[in-house]
Backbone as a ProteinNet text record, in pm:
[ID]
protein_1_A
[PRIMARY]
XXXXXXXXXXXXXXXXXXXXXXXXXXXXXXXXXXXXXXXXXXXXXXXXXXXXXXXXXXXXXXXXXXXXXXXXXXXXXXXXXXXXXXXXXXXXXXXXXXXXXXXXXX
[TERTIARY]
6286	6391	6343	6437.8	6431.5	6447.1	6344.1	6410.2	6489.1	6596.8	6687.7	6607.3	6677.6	6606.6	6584.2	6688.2	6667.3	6575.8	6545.1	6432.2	6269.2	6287.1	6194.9	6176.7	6223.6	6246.2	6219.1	6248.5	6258	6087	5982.7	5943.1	5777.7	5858	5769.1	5759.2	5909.1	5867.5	5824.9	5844.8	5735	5579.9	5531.6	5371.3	5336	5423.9	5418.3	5448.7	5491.9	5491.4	5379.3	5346.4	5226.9	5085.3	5042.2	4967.6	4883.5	4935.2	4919.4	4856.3	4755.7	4709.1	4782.1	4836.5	4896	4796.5	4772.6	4678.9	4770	4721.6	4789.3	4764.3	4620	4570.1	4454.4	4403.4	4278.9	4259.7	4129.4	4049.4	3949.2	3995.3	3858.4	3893.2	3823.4	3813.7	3926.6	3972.4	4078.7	3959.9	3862.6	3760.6	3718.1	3659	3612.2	3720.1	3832.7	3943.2	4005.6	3960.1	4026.8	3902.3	3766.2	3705	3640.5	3682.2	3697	3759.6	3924.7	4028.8	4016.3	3999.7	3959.6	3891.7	3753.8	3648.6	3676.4	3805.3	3833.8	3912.3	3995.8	4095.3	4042.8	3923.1	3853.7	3753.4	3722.1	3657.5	3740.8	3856.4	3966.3	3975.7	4039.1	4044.1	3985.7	3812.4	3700	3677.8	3700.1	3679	3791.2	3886.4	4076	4051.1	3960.9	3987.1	3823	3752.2	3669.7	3667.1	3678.5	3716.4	3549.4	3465.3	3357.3	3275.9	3266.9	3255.2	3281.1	3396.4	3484.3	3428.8	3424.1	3355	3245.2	3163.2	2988.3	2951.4	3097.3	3086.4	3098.3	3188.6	3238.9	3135.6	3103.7	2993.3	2848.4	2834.5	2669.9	2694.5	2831.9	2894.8	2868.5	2937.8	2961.2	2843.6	2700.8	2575.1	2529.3	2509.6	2471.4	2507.2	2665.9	2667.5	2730.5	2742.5	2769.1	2672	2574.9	2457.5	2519.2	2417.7	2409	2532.2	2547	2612.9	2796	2805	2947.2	2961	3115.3	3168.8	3295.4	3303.2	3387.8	3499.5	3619.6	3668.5	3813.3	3805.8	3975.7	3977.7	4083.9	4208	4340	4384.8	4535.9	4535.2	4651.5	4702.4	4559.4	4494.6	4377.9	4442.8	4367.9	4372.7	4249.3	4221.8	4112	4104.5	4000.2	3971.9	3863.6	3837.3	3670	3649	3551.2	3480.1	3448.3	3469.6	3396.9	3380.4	3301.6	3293.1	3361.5	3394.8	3554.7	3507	3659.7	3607.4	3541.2	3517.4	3500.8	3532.7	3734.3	3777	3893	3908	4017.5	4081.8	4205.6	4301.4	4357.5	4416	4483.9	4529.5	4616.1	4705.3	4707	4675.1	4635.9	4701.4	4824.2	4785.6	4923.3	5002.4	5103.4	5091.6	4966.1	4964	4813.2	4700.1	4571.2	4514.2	4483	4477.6	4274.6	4303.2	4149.9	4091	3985	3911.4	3812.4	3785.3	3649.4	3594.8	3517.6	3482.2	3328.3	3253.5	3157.4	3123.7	2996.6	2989.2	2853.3	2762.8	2582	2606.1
2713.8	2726.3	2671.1	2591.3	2566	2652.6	2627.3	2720.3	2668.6	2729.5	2718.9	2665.6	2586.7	2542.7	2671.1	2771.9	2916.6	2989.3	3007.4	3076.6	3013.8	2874	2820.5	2860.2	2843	2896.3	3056.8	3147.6	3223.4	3276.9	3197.7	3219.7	3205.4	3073.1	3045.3	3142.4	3146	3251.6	3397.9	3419.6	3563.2	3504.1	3421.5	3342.5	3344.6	3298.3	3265.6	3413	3533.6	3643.8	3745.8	3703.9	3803.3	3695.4	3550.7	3525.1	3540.8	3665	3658.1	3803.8	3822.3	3975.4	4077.6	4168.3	4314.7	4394.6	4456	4507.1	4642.3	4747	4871.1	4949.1	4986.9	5060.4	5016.2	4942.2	4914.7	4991.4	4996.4	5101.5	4993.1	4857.1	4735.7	4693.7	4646.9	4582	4410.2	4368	4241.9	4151.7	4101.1	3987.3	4006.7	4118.5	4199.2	4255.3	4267.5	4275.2	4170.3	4035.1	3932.5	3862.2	3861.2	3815.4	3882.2	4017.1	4065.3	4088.7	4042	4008.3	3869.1	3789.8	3636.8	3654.1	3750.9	3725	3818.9	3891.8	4007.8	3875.6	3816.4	3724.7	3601	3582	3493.9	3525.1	3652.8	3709.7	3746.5	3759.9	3817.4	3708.3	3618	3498.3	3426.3	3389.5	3360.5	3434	3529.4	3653.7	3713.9	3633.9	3654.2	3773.9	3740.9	3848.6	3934.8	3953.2	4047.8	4116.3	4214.9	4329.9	4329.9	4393.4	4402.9	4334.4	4173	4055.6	4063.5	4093.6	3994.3	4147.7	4274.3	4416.9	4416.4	4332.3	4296.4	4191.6	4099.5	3968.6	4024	4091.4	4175.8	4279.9	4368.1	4472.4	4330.2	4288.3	4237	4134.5	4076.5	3981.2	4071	4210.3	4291.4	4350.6	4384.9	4428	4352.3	4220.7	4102.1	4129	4082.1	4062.9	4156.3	4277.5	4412.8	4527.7	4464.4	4629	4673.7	4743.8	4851.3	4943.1	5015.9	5143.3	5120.5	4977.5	4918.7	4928.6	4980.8	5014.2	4988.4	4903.1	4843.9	4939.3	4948.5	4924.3	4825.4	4802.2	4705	4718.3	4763.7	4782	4792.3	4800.7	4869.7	5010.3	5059.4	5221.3	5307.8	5321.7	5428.6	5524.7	5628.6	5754.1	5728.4	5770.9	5783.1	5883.5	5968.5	6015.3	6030.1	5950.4	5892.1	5933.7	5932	5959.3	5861.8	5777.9	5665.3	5662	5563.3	5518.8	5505.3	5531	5503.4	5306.4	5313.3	5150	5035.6	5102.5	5089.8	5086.2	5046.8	5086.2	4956.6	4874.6	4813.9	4840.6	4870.1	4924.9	4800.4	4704.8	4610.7	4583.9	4519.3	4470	4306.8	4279.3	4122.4	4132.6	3968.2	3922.8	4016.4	4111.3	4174.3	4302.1	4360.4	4481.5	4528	4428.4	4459.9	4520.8	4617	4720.6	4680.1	4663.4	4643.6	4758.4	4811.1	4929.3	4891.9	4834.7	4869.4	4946.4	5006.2	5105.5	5153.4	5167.2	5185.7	5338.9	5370	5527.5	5557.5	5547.1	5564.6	5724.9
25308.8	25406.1	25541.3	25612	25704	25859.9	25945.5	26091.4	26174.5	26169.2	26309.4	26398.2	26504.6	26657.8	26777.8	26705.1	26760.4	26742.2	26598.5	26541	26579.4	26580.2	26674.3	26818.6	26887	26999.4	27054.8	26938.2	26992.9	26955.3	26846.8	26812.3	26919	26995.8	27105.6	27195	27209.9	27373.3	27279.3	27182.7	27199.6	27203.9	27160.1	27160.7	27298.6	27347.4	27506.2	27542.5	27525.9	27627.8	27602.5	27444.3	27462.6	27407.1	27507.5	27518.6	27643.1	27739.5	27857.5	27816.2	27913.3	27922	28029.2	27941.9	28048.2	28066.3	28196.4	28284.1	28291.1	28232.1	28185.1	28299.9	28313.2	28455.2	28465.6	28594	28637	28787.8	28814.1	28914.8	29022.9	28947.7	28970.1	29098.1	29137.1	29278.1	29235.7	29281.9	29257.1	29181.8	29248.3	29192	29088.4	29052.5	28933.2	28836	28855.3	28768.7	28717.7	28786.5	28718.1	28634.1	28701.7	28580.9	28473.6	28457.2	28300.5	28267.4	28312.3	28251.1	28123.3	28262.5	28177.7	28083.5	28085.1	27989.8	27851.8	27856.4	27770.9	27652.4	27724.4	27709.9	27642.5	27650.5	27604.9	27455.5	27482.7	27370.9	27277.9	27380.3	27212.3	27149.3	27207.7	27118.4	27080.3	27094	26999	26913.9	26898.8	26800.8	26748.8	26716.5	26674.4	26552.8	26471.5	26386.7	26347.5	26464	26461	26618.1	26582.8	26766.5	26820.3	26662.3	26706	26782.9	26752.6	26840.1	26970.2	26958.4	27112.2	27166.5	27143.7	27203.5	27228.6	27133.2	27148.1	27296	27276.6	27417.4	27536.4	27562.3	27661.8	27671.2	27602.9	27673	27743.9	27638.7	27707.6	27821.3	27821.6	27999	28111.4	28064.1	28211.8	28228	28124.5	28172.1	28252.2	28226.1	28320.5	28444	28392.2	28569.8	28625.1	28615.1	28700.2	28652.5	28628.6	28569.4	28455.5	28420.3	28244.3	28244	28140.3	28121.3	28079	28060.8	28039.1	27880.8	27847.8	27702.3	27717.2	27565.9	27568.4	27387.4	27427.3	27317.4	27281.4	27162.6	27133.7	27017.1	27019.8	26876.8	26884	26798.4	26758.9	26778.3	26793.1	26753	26808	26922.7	26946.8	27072.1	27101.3	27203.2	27202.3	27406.6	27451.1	27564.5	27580.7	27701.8	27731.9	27870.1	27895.2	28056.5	28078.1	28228.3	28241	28412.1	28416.2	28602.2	28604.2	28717.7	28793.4	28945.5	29020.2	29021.9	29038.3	29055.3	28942.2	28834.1	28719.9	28583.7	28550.8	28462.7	28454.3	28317.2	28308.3	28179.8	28174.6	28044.7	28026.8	27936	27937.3	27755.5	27747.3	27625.6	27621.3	27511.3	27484.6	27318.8	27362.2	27193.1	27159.8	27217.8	27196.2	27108.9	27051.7	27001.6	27012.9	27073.8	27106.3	27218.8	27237.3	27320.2	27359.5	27526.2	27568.1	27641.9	27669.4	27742.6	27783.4	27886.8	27967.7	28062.1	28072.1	28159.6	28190.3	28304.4	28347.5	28331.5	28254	28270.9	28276.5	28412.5	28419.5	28373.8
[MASK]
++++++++++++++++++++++++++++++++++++++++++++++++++++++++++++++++++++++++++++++++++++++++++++++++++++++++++

């Protein structure tokens, strides 16, 4: 079967609305919220179908370059309740059902 020019279409703009990362609740300073945005965003999608990866990229980026004690999680469907650092926390949605967590906790 063939797709409609609609079904095309409509198929883009969802690609296009959840190829963008939603920033659920962050605590980060603006500079530091956008580049482990980017780098969340980047690991997801080198690592499309392993979390553990793109969770492994992202924890050992933000030890570097913001000091130790950074945890990362991403999945589908999770509950969390964590202690963290003020100033130290980004919640975000990637990919349209991938759920990101980073957060600082010495």
């Amino acid at each position: 079967m063939e797709e409609t020019e609609e079904e095309k279409k409509d198929e883009a703009d969802y690609k296009r609305l959840h190829s963008f990362p939603l920033i659920r609740h962050s605590d980060m300073p603006e500079e530091m919220r956008v580049e482990t945005m980017e780098l969340c965003v980047t690991a997801c999608e080198k690592f499309a179908t392993n979390n553990e990866s793109a969770a492994k990229m992202i924890k050992e980026t933000m030890d570097k370059k913001f000091g130790s004690s950074w945890h990362v999680v991403i999945g589908e469907g999770f509950g969390f309740e964590i202690t963290h650092e003020v100033k130290n926390l980004l919640y975000m949605f990637f990919g349209g059902n991938l759920a990101v967590c980073v957060w600082k906790c010495s």
